[in-house]
Short mmCIF file of C-alpha atoms and ligand atoms in Angstrom, two decimals:
data_model
loop_
_atom_site.label_atom_id
_atom_site.label_comp_id
_atom_site.label_asym_id
_atom_site.label_seq_id
_atom_site.Cartn_x
_atom_site.Cartn_y
_atom_site.Cartn_z
CA MET A 16 120.03 20.28 80.84
CA GLY A 17 120.11 18.70 84.26
CA ARG A 18 117.41 16.92 86.20
CA PHE A 19 116.22 17.69 89.69
CA TYR A 20 113.76 15.67 91.74
CA ILE A 21 112.95 17.42 95.02
CA THR A 22 110.72 16.17 97.82
CA THR A 23 109.39 17.53 101.11
CA PRO A 24 108.57 15.19 103.97
CA ILE A 25 104.99 14.02 103.64
CA TYR A 26 103.26 15.75 106.53
CA TYR A 27 101.12 13.98 109.10
CA ALA A 28 97.53 14.64 108.27
CA ASN A 29 96.40 14.33 111.88
CA ASP A 30 96.22 18.12 112.07
CA ALA A 31 96.27 21.19 109.81
CA PRO A 32 99.58 22.62 108.56
CA HIS A 33 101.54 25.21 110.54
CA VAL A 34 104.35 27.53 109.59
CA GLY A 35 106.94 24.84 110.44
CA SER A 36 105.56 22.60 107.69
CA ALA A 37 105.38 25.68 105.45
CA TYR A 38 109.06 26.36 106.16
CA THR A 39 110.30 23.16 104.50
CA THR A 40 107.67 23.38 101.75
CA VAL A 41 108.52 26.98 100.78
CA ASN A 42 112.22 26.18 100.73
CA ALA A 43 111.62 23.13 98.53
CA ASP A 44 109.39 25.21 96.27
CA ALA A 45 112.02 27.93 95.86
CA LEU A 46 114.65 25.29 95.05
CA ALA A 47 112.32 23.70 92.49
CA ARG A 48 111.63 27.11 90.96
CA TRP A 49 115.34 27.87 90.86
CA HIS A 50 116.07 24.66 88.98
CA ARG A 51 113.27 25.33 86.50
CA LEU A 52 114.71 28.81 85.97
CA ALA A 53 118.16 27.29 85.49
CA GLY A 54 116.68 25.18 82.67
CA ASP A 55 116.59 21.84 84.49
CA ASP A 56 113.90 19.24 84.09
CA VAL A 57 112.22 19.32 87.52
CA LYS A 58 109.87 17.14 89.52
CA PHE A 59 108.71 18.53 92.85
CA MET A 60 106.50 16.52 95.17
CA THR A 61 104.88 16.94 98.53
CA GLY A 62 101.95 15.22 100.23
CA THR A 63 100.43 13.80 103.37
CA ASP A 64 101.33 10.86 105.58
CA GLU A 65 98.02 9.34 106.60
CA HIS A 66 98.55 6.07 108.45
CA GLY A 67 99.58 5.21 111.98
CA GLN A 68 98.31 5.31 115.51
CA LYS A 69 98.47 9.09 115.76
CA MET A 70 96.11 9.45 112.80
CA ALA A 71 93.68 6.86 114.12
CA ASP A 72 93.65 8.62 117.52
CA ALA A 73 93.10 12.08 115.99
CA ALA A 74 90.22 10.80 113.86
CA GLU A 75 88.56 9.18 116.87
CA LYS A 76 88.97 12.33 118.93
CA ASN A 77 87.20 14.29 116.20
CA GLY A 78 84.40 11.76 115.83
CA LYS A 79 85.42 10.73 112.32
CA SER A 80 86.76 7.63 110.64
CA PRO A 81 90.48 7.81 109.77
CA ALA A 82 89.54 8.02 106.08
CA GLU A 83 87.15 10.94 106.66
CA TRP A 84 89.61 12.75 108.89
CA THR A 85 92.58 12.42 106.54
CA ASP A 86 90.41 13.59 103.62
CA LEU A 87 89.68 16.77 105.55
CA MET A 88 93.22 17.38 106.78
CA SER A 89 94.93 16.54 103.52
CA GLU A 90 92.73 19.14 101.87
CA ARG A 91 93.92 21.72 104.42
CA PHE A 92 97.50 21.09 103.28
CA ARG A 93 96.53 21.54 99.64
CA GLU A 94 94.75 24.78 100.49
CA ALA A 95 97.73 26.12 102.40
CA TRP A 96 100.15 25.22 99.60
CA SER A 97 97.90 26.78 97.04
CA ALA A 98 97.73 29.98 99.15
CA LEU A 99 101.54 30.03 99.39
CA ASN A 100 101.95 29.53 95.63
CA ILE A 101 103.68 26.16 95.99
CA SER A 102 104.41 24.78 92.53
CA TYR A 103 104.36 21.05 93.28
CA ASP A 104 104.03 18.63 90.37
CA ASP A 105 102.54 15.86 92.46
CA PHE A 106 100.77 15.63 95.81
CA ILE A 107 100.78 12.15 97.25
CA ARG A 108 98.50 10.76 99.89
CA THR A 109 99.71 7.51 101.42
CA THR A 110 96.15 6.17 101.37
CA GLU A 111 96.11 6.13 97.56
CA PRO A 112 96.06 2.77 95.74
CA ARG A 113 99.26 3.67 93.84
CA HIS A 114 101.08 3.95 97.17
CA TYR A 115 99.79 0.61 98.45
CA GLU A 116 100.99 -0.97 95.25
CA THR A 117 104.48 0.50 95.45
CA VAL A 118 104.89 -0.24 99.18
CA GLN A 119 103.80 -3.84 98.79
CA LYS A 120 106.08 -4.41 95.81
CA PHE A 121 109.10 -2.71 97.37
CA LEU A 122 108.77 -4.52 100.69
CA SER A 123 108.10 -7.86 99.04
CA VAL A 124 111.45 -7.49 97.27
CA ILE A 125 113.15 -6.86 100.63
CA TYR A 126 111.31 -9.85 102.12
CA GLU A 127 112.31 -12.09 99.22
CA ASN A 128 115.89 -10.87 99.58
CA GLY A 129 115.81 -12.26 103.12
CA TYR A 130 116.09 -9.08 105.19
CA ILE A 131 112.74 -9.36 106.99
CA TYR A 132 112.02 -11.79 109.85
CA LYS A 133 109.52 -12.28 112.71
CA ASP A 134 110.20 -11.56 116.41
CA VAL A 135 108.66 -10.07 119.56
CA TYR A 136 109.18 -6.38 120.27
CA LYS A 137 108.96 -4.65 123.60
CA GLY A 138 109.72 -0.99 124.10
CA LEU A 139 108.71 2.55 125.04
CA TYR A 140 106.65 4.27 122.36
CA CYS A 141 105.73 7.90 121.60
CA VAL A 142 102.58 8.10 119.50
CA SER A 143 103.29 11.71 118.47
CA CYS A 144 106.67 10.70 117.01
CA GLU A 145 105.35 7.27 115.95
CA ASP A 146 108.70 6.02 117.24
CA TYR A 147 110.25 3.87 119.96
CA TYR A 148 112.69 5.30 122.50
CA THR A 149 115.19 3.53 124.70
CA LEU A 150 115.00 4.56 128.35
CA GLU A 151 118.37 6.34 127.99
CA ALA A 152 117.21 8.32 124.96
CA SER A 153 113.99 9.31 126.74
CA ASP A 154 113.58 12.18 129.13
CA ASN A 155 113.03 10.12 132.31
CA GLY A 156 110.45 7.98 130.55
CA SER A 157 108.92 10.92 128.62
CA CYS A 158 109.35 11.90 124.99
CA PRO A 159 112.20 14.42 124.68
CA ILE A 160 110.31 16.27 121.91
CA HIS A 161 106.66 16.09 122.98
CA HIS A 162 107.24 15.80 126.75
CA ARG A 163 104.55 13.12 127.06
CA VAL A 164 104.92 9.94 129.07
CA LEU A 165 106.01 7.08 126.77
CA THR A 166 103.81 3.99 126.60
CA GLU A 167 105.12 0.47 127.06
CA MET A 168 104.36 -1.64 123.96
CA GLU A 169 104.85 -5.36 123.33
CA GLU A 170 104.02 -6.94 119.98
CA GLU A 171 104.90 -9.81 117.71
CA ASN A 172 106.26 -8.01 114.69
CA TRP A 173 108.10 -8.36 111.47
CA PHE A 174 111.59 -6.90 111.65
CA PHE A 175 113.90 -5.33 109.12
CA GLN A 176 117.50 -6.43 109.48
CA LEU A 177 119.00 -2.95 109.64
CA SER A 178 122.05 -4.30 111.47
CA ALA A 179 123.09 -6.17 108.30
CA PHE A 180 123.68 -2.82 106.60
CA GLU A 181 125.97 -1.14 109.10
CA ASP A 182 129.18 -1.67 107.14
CA ARG A 183 127.60 -1.00 103.77
CA LEU A 184 126.08 2.24 105.02
CA ILE A 185 129.35 3.44 106.49
CA GLU A 186 131.10 2.63 103.24
CA PHE A 187 128.37 4.43 101.32
CA TYR A 188 128.85 7.55 103.45
CA ASP A 189 132.63 7.33 103.01
CA THR A 190 132.34 7.15 99.25
CA HIS A 191 129.52 9.72 98.92
CA PRO A 192 130.72 12.76 100.86
CA GLY A 193 127.84 15.00 99.75
CA PHE A 194 125.11 12.47 100.56
CA VAL A 195 123.83 14.38 103.59
CA THR A 196 124.23 18.14 103.96
CA PRO A 197 124.99 20.27 105.92
CA GLU A 198 128.17 18.60 107.18
CA THR A 199 127.08 18.79 110.84
CA LYS A 200 123.98 16.73 110.06
CA ARG A 201 126.00 14.26 108.01
CA ASN A 202 128.29 13.78 111.01
CA GLU A 203 125.29 13.19 113.25
CA ALA A 204 124.00 10.41 110.99
CA TYR A 205 127.50 8.98 110.69
CA SER A 206 128.09 8.78 114.43
CA PHE A 207 124.67 7.21 114.88
CA MET A 208 125.69 4.41 112.51
CA LYS A 209 129.10 4.07 114.11
CA GLY A 210 127.30 3.58 117.43
CA GLY A 211 125.83 0.33 116.05
CA LEU A 212 122.51 -0.36 114.36
CA LYS A 213 119.68 -2.45 115.80
CA ASP A 214 117.05 -4.18 113.68
CA ILE A 215 113.73 -2.37 113.49
CA SER A 216 110.19 -3.51 113.93
CA ILE A 217 108.28 -2.65 110.77
CA THR A 218 104.76 -4.01 111.27
CA ARG A 219 101.89 -3.68 113.72
CA THR A 220 98.99 -5.90 114.72
CA SER A 221 97.62 -3.44 117.30
CA ILE A 222 96.09 -1.28 114.57
CA THR A 223 94.46 -1.92 111.20
CA TRP A 224 94.90 1.59 109.77
CA GLY A 225 97.88 0.97 107.50
CA VAL A 226 99.16 -0.81 104.41
CA PRO A 227 98.57 -4.59 104.78
CA VAL A 228 101.66 -6.79 104.80
CA PRO A 229 101.28 -8.86 101.63
CA TRP A 230 102.77 -12.06 103.09
CA ASP A 231 100.95 -11.81 106.46
CA GLU A 232 97.56 -10.11 106.28
CA ARG A 233 97.15 -9.86 110.07
CA HIS A 234 99.80 -7.13 110.07
CA VAL A 235 99.94 -3.63 108.66
CA PHE A 236 103.22 -1.86 108.02
CA TYR A 237 104.48 0.53 110.66
CA VAL A 238 103.69 4.07 109.46
CA TRP A 239 107.32 5.15 108.99
CA TYR A 240 108.10 2.10 106.99
CA ASP A 241 105.34 2.83 104.50
CA ALA A 242 105.86 6.60 104.54
CA LEU A 243 109.46 6.63 103.35
CA ILE A 244 108.51 4.67 100.27
CA ASN A 245 106.27 7.52 99.08
CA TYR A 246 109.26 9.05 97.33
CA LEU A 247 109.28 6.03 95.03
CA THR A 248 105.51 5.84 94.62
CA VAL A 249 105.51 9.26 92.99
CA ILE A 250 108.01 8.20 90.32
CA GLY A 251 106.20 4.95 89.65
CA TYR A 252 108.26 2.27 91.39
CA GLY A 253 106.79 -1.11 90.50
CA ARG A 254 104.76 0.41 87.68
CA ASP A 255 107.12 2.38 85.46
CA ASP A 256 110.79 1.44 85.54
CA GLU A 257 111.73 4.15 83.05
CA GLU A 258 110.40 6.91 85.28
CA VAL A 259 112.31 5.50 88.24
CA ALA A 260 115.52 5.40 86.18
CA ARG A 261 114.81 8.92 84.99
CA TRP A 262 114.32 10.57 88.39
CA TRP A 263 115.82 8.47 91.16
CA PRO A 264 119.50 9.26 90.37
CA HIS A 265 118.57 12.98 90.69
CA SER A 266 116.55 12.70 93.89
CA ASN A 267 116.88 15.21 96.74
CA HIS A 268 115.01 14.99 100.02
CA LEU A 269 114.56 18.14 102.08
CA ILE A 270 113.68 17.14 105.65
CA GLY A 271 113.62 18.52 109.18
CA LYS A 272 116.38 17.49 111.54
CA GLU A 273 114.18 15.35 113.81
CA ILE A 274 113.64 12.82 110.99
CA LEU A 275 117.30 12.50 110.06
CA ARG A 276 117.68 8.94 111.32
CA PHE A 277 114.75 7.70 109.23
CA HIS A 278 115.97 9.36 106.03
CA CYS A 279 119.73 9.09 106.39
CA VAL A 280 120.08 5.65 107.97
CA TRP A 281 116.93 3.53 107.59
CA TRP A 282 115.98 4.70 104.14
CA PRO A 283 119.32 4.15 102.38
CA ALA A 284 119.48 0.71 104.05
CA MET A 285 115.97 -0.11 102.82
CA CYS A 286 116.96 0.88 99.29
CA MET A 287 120.07 -1.27 99.50
CA ALA A 288 118.00 -4.20 100.75
CA ALA A 289 115.69 -3.80 97.76
CA GLY A 290 118.64 -3.67 95.37
CA LEU A 291 118.14 0.02 94.62
CA GLU A 292 120.73 2.80 94.83
CA PRO A 293 119.90 5.08 97.82
CA VAL A 294 118.46 8.53 97.33
CA HIS A 295 121.03 10.85 95.73
CA HIS A 296 121.06 13.58 98.39
CA VAL A 297 119.40 14.56 101.65
CA HIS A 298 119.47 18.15 102.88
CA VAL A 299 118.45 18.66 106.48
CA ASN A 300 116.78 21.83 107.68
CA GLY A 301 116.80 23.10 111.25
CA TRP A 302 113.77 24.13 113.28
CA LEU A 303 111.78 27.32 113.53
CA LEU A 304 111.69 27.96 117.24
CA VAL A 305 109.50 29.99 119.53
CA GLY A 306 111.22 30.85 122.77
CA GLY A 307 113.85 28.21 121.98
CA GLU A 308 111.29 25.40 121.56
CA LYS A 309 110.36 23.68 118.28
CA LEU A 310 107.36 25.47 116.81
CA GLY A 311 104.43 23.11 116.33
CA LYS A 312 100.77 22.46 116.87
CA THR A 313 101.38 21.09 120.36
CA MET A 314 102.64 24.52 121.28
CA ALA A 315 99.42 26.14 120.07
CA ALA A 316 97.30 23.49 121.81
CA GLU A 317 99.09 24.19 125.08
CA GLY A 318 98.62 27.94 124.72
CA GLY A 319 102.29 28.84 124.05
CA VAL A 320 101.35 30.69 120.85
CA LYS A 321 98.16 31.79 119.14
CA VAL A 322 97.07 29.38 116.39
CA SER A 323 96.65 32.28 113.93
CA ASP A 324 100.26 33.34 114.57
CA ILE A 325 101.61 30.07 113.21
CA GLU A 326 98.93 29.31 110.63
CA PRO A 327 100.30 29.72 107.07
CA ILE A 328 97.17 31.13 105.41
CA ALA A 329 96.53 33.63 108.23
CA LEU A 330 100.18 34.74 108.11
CA SER A 331 100.10 35.15 104.33
CA GLN A 332 96.97 37.29 104.68
CA GLU A 333 98.60 39.46 107.31
CA PHE A 334 101.98 40.02 105.61
CA GLY A 335 101.40 39.03 101.98
CA VAL A 336 102.32 35.71 100.39
CA ASP A 337 105.68 36.73 98.95
CA PRO A 338 106.86 38.62 102.05
CA LEU A 339 106.08 35.53 104.14
CA ARG A 340 107.94 33.31 101.67
CA TYR A 341 110.83 35.76 101.66
CA TYR A 342 111.05 35.72 105.44
CA LEU A 343 111.03 31.92 105.60
CA LEU A 344 113.80 31.72 103.00
CA ARG A 345 115.93 34.66 104.04
CA GLU A 346 115.91 34.75 107.82
CA THR A 347 117.70 31.49 108.60
CA ALA A 348 120.29 29.47 106.70
CA LEU A 349 118.72 26.20 105.56
CA GLY A 350 120.26 23.83 108.08
CA ASN A 351 120.30 26.09 111.15
CA ASP A 352 117.61 26.67 113.75
CA GLY A 353 116.02 30.11 113.86
CA GLU A 354 113.67 31.93 116.16
CA PHE A 355 110.29 32.66 114.53
CA SER A 356 108.30 35.78 115.41
CA LEU A 357 105.80 38.22 113.92
CA GLU A 358 108.18 41.05 114.87
CA GLY A 359 110.91 39.22 112.93
CA ILE A 360 108.71 39.07 109.82
CA ALA A 361 107.86 42.76 110.12
CA ALA A 362 111.51 43.74 110.62
CA ARG A 363 112.65 41.74 107.57
CA TYR A 364 109.78 43.19 105.56
CA ASN A 365 110.54 46.80 106.46
CA THR A 366 114.32 46.57 106.08
CA ASP A 367 114.70 44.48 102.94
CA LEU A 368 111.43 44.77 101.10
CA ALA A 369 110.05 48.23 101.90
CA ASN A 370 113.26 50.23 102.44
CA ASN A 371 115.53 48.47 99.97
CA LEU A 372 113.72 46.74 97.07
CA GLY A 373 110.43 48.65 97.15
CA ASN A 374 112.26 51.95 97.46
CA LEU A 375 114.54 51.13 94.50
CA VAL A 376 111.67 50.23 92.18
CA ALA A 377 109.67 53.28 93.25
CA ARG A 378 112.46 55.83 92.85
CA VAL A 379 113.55 54.42 89.48
CA ALA A 380 109.97 54.60 88.22
CA ALA A 381 109.64 58.18 89.53
CA VAL A 382 112.86 59.39 87.86
CA VAL A 383 112.11 57.61 84.57
CA SER A 384 108.71 59.26 84.62
CA SER A 385 110.01 62.76 85.32
CA LYS A 386 113.33 62.73 83.42
CA CYS A 387 112.96 60.10 80.68
CA ALA A 388 109.33 60.66 79.60
CA GLY A 389 108.33 57.36 81.22
CA VAL A 390 110.45 55.23 78.90
CA GLY A 391 113.24 53.11 80.37
CA PRO A 392 116.56 53.76 78.56
CA LEU A 393 119.16 51.14 77.60
CA PRO A 394 121.95 50.13 79.99
CA GLN A 395 125.61 50.95 79.38
CA SER A 396 128.03 48.15 78.68
CA ASP A 397 130.78 49.73 80.80
CA SER A 398 128.69 50.60 83.86
CA THR A 399 130.35 50.36 87.26
CA LEU A 400 127.25 48.44 88.37
CA ARG A 401 128.01 45.72 85.85
CA ALA A 402 130.82 44.08 87.84
CA VAL A 403 128.66 44.00 90.98
CA ALA A 404 125.74 42.57 89.05
CA GLU A 405 127.84 39.89 87.39
CA ALA A 406 129.44 38.85 90.66
CA THR A 407 125.95 38.70 92.20
CA THR A 408 124.42 36.47 89.55
CA ALA A 409 127.35 34.06 89.86
CA LYS A 410 127.25 33.98 93.68
CA ALA A 411 123.47 33.69 93.85
CA ALA A 412 123.40 30.86 91.30
CA GLU A 413 126.02 28.98 93.28
CA ALA A 414 124.08 29.44 96.50
CA TRP A 415 120.82 28.22 94.94
CA GLU A 416 122.64 25.17 93.59
CA ASN A 417 124.00 24.48 97.08
CA PHE A 418 120.64 24.53 98.86
CA ALA A 419 121.36 27.96 100.34
CA PRO A 420 118.37 30.20 99.52
CA GLN A 421 119.24 32.45 102.46
CA ARG A 422 122.68 33.18 100.98
CA ALA A 423 121.27 33.56 97.44
CA LEU A 424 118.82 36.20 98.67
CA GLU A 425 121.42 37.90 100.84
CA VAL A 426 123.72 38.51 97.85
CA THR A 427 120.78 39.47 95.64
CA PHE A 428 119.72 42.12 98.14
CA ASP A 429 123.31 43.36 98.27
CA LEU A 430 122.86 44.15 94.58
CA VAL A 431 119.62 45.97 95.40
CA GLY A 432 121.57 48.00 97.98
CA ALA A 433 124.40 48.65 95.52
CA THR A 434 121.89 49.92 92.95
CA ASN A 435 120.33 52.26 95.50
CA ALA A 436 123.84 53.50 96.36
CA TYR A 437 124.59 53.96 92.65
CA LEU A 438 121.53 56.18 92.34
CA GLU A 439 122.52 58.18 95.40
CA THR A 440 126.04 58.73 94.03
CA HIS A 441 124.75 59.96 90.68
CA ALA A 442 121.59 61.64 91.97
CA PRO A 443 119.80 61.53 88.60
CA TRP A 444 116.84 63.35 90.16
CA LYS A 445 119.04 66.47 90.32
CA MET A 446 120.10 66.25 86.66
CA GLU A 447 118.49 67.75 83.59
CA PRO A 448 116.91 65.23 81.19
CA GLY A 449 119.46 63.93 78.71
CA SER A 450 122.05 61.26 78.06
CA ALA A 451 123.61 61.37 81.55
CA VAL A 452 120.27 60.61 83.24
CA ASP A 453 119.47 57.99 80.62
CA ALA A 454 122.75 56.21 81.26
CA VAL A 455 122.18 56.01 85.01
CA MET A 456 118.58 54.93 84.67
CA GLY A 457 119.34 52.31 82.02
CA ASP A 458 121.90 50.78 84.38
CA ALA A 459 119.50 50.84 87.33
CA LEU A 460 116.77 49.20 85.25
CA GLU A 461 119.17 46.51 84.09
CA ALA A 462 120.15 45.81 87.70
CA ILE A 463 116.45 45.62 88.60
CA ARG A 464 115.86 43.19 85.72
CA LEU A 465 118.59 40.91 87.06
CA VAL A 466 117.33 41.23 90.65
CA THR A 467 113.85 40.34 89.45
CA ILE A 468 115.10 37.14 87.82
CA LEU A 469 117.08 36.29 90.96
CA ILE A 470 114.16 36.80 93.35
CA SER A 471 111.65 34.93 91.19
CA PRO A 472 112.15 31.54 92.93
CA ALA A 473 111.46 33.24 96.28
CA MET A 474 108.82 35.83 95.38
CA PRO A 475 107.23 34.73 92.10
CA SER A 476 104.32 37.21 92.13
CA VAL A 477 106.39 40.22 93.17
CA ALA A 478 108.92 39.33 90.46
CA GLU A 479 106.19 39.20 87.82
CA GLU A 480 104.84 42.55 88.94
CA ILE A 481 108.23 44.30 88.84
CA TRP A 482 108.98 42.69 85.47
CA ARG A 483 105.76 44.11 84.05
CA ARG A 484 106.26 47.54 85.63
CA ILE A 485 109.65 48.01 83.99
CA GLY A 486 108.13 47.23 80.61
CA LEU A 487 109.45 43.71 80.04
CA ARG A 488 107.61 41.05 78.08
CA GLY A 489 107.45 37.36 78.96
CA ALA A 490 108.17 36.26 82.52
CA PRO A 491 111.10 36.70 84.90
CA ASP A 492 111.35 32.96 85.49
CA SER A 493 111.28 31.73 81.91
CA GLY A 494 115.08 31.36 81.81
CA PRO A 495 117.28 29.67 81.06
CA PHE A 496 119.22 31.56 83.68
CA GLY A 497 122.56 31.32 81.84
CA ALA A 498 121.07 33.09 78.82
CA VAL A 499 118.92 35.73 80.51
CA ALA A 500 121.08 36.66 83.50
CA THR A 501 123.70 38.47 81.42
CA TRP A 502 124.35 42.18 81.77
CA GLY A 503 122.99 44.38 78.99
CA LEU A 504 119.77 42.69 77.92
CA TYR A 505 117.28 45.28 79.21
CA PRO A 506 115.65 46.38 75.95
CA GLY A 507 114.05 49.58 77.22
CA GLY A 508 110.31 50.02 77.54
CA PRO A 509 107.49 51.90 79.24
CA VAL A 510 108.02 52.09 83.00
CA GLU A 511 104.97 52.24 85.21
CA LYS A 512 104.91 54.00 88.58
CA GLY A 513 102.25 51.89 90.25
CA ALA A 514 101.28 51.67 93.89
CA SER A 515 103.86 50.98 96.58
CA LEU A 516 104.99 47.36 96.33
CA PHE A 517 105.64 47.05 100.06
CA PRO A 518 103.88 49.68 102.20
CA ARG A 519 105.82 49.93 105.46
CA ILE A 520 104.43 48.03 108.44
CA THR A 521 104.01 50.58 111.19
CA SER A 522 101.28 49.02 113.32
CA GLU A 523 101.90 47.12 116.53
CA LEU A 524 101.71 43.36 115.97
O1 ME8 B 887 107.54 13.84 110.47
N1 ME8 B 887 110.70 24.03 111.99
O2 ME8 B 887 105.58 14.63 109.53
P1 ME8 B 887 105.37 16.03 110.28
C1 ME8 B 887 111.10 23.58 110.78
N2 ME8 B 887 105.07 12.31 108.49
N3 ME8 B 887 110.52 22.58 110.12
C2 ME8 B 887 109.46 22.02 110.70
C3 ME8 B 887 108.97 22.43 111.95
C4 ME8 B 887 109.64 23.50 112.60
N4 ME8 B 887 109.25 23.96 113.78
N5 ME8 B 887 107.91 21.68 112.27
C5 ME8 B 887 107.73 20.82 111.23
C6 ME8 B 887 106.56 13.73 109.75
N6 ME8 B 887 108.67 21.03 110.29
C7 ME8 B 887 106.42 12.48 108.91
C8 ME8 B 887 107.37 12.57 107.75
S1 ME8 B 887 108.48 11.63 105.50
C9 ME8 B 887 108.60 10.13 104.79
C10 ME8 B 887 107.39 11.38 106.84
C11 ME8 B 887 108.80 20.33 109.01
O3 ME8 B 887 104.02 16.50 109.90
C12 ME8 B 887 110.13 19.60 108.93
O4 ME8 B 887 110.45 19.39 107.58
O5 ME8 B 887 105.70 15.91 111.71
C13 ME8 B 887 109.81 18.30 109.57
O6 ME8 B 887 110.70 17.27 109.23
C14 ME8 B 887 108.43 18.03 109.01
O7 ME8 B 887 107.81 19.32 108.97
C15 ME8 B 887 107.69 17.06 109.91
O8 ME8 B 887 106.37 16.98 109.53
#
């Protein structure tokens, strides 16, 4: 049995979640569910990032203290993740005492190791990014992501000696080829390091909303510098060495591409400075775009999109939780950018879910009812569907293992299509009841059983419903995959017709 520790970024709690934050979270959830199905020991965490200037500003704008505001917003994230059936094991808030404890311990080790020093910092700052930009990297003095004018900041700060890690980082990348995936994103991080690393300012005196620096109480840590450490807080760094040893070698961060530099350059260097092996693996996802621009709350605030069109709970109410999850997993390869639209969700829904999967389950139930007295027959060991099904389970498993939910679902739905084609070739609805019909229907039910297991990380509720309708006991995700995803295990059972799983979307959106 393997181990799998998967994390999402901790989202800024200055505002409520949107479908971009849901994108990474749903993908991480499906990967966690896949690994549980595969029989691995899994820890899956998400949470909220609650310090920094941006948070303090948002609280003030809303007439609340930062603590009151983050309480409210953090709760919105929990509500959204509960609505989307996100199976996290831990939800961290960076304002929790356990996080302060871990941050202070971890950074004290780096300080004692001599990698932190005091200096004056002057630069152009974007509060939305909580990050400095050089003039060259800016868009004529504005933030290239948020298009807001950057502010000039000058502070006496504590600095982390990132430059001391340039060679070690490059060597680490050279000896750990799978550290960052996909390859294009790995190359981006690599060329950034090759371009030379500057030390980074890691504390602030201009604000008090942050984790206090233990050796200099006038300062709080810069929000990014505390945030990254959350991945260690959750596994008990500074409190439970065994848990750290248990999970850290199996750690995987799923992050959006705009925070690559923090996770793929700063963070491994910070770990090295603290005498800890860097995170095992970082997978970088692309952006959901609207009209070519990164989808986000700023877009809604500026009137580019309707808030309800990018709000996870509203979307799940409109399309169903599992169809929304399916769309987020299936539409775009995890690593690429993809255009997001309501029409896109509806098209995916109608083509894959209504016409392909829903149709298969409905027609099998109808034929079993009319030709097999409502009882699902056993599959044949020499079915022509068997080779397709076996190739599918192998390909889908490989794709899930490789952080490719889109590919896993693509091949799974090819099996759905092949099963529909198998039915059309044999046309059991034209046959008289008897062994020939039973053989075809047993095979189709076995293919559906395998499909149901394979879709369970993506659409857990739909999978449970199909599982029940075809008369199976237990749950589609109980695994272990290697034992249950073998052709021939459908034991027969009462098959229920039931209402349409995915009524076609015909209305204008
Ligand atoms: O960056 N498409 O928080 P954040 C795809 N607190 N993914 C998107 C997206 C989009 N349009 N918009 C957001 C932060 N995301 C920090 C992280 S981690 C130690 C600290 C996802 O609320 C994507 O994963 O801005 C991105 O990296 C994350 O949300 C940013 O969330």
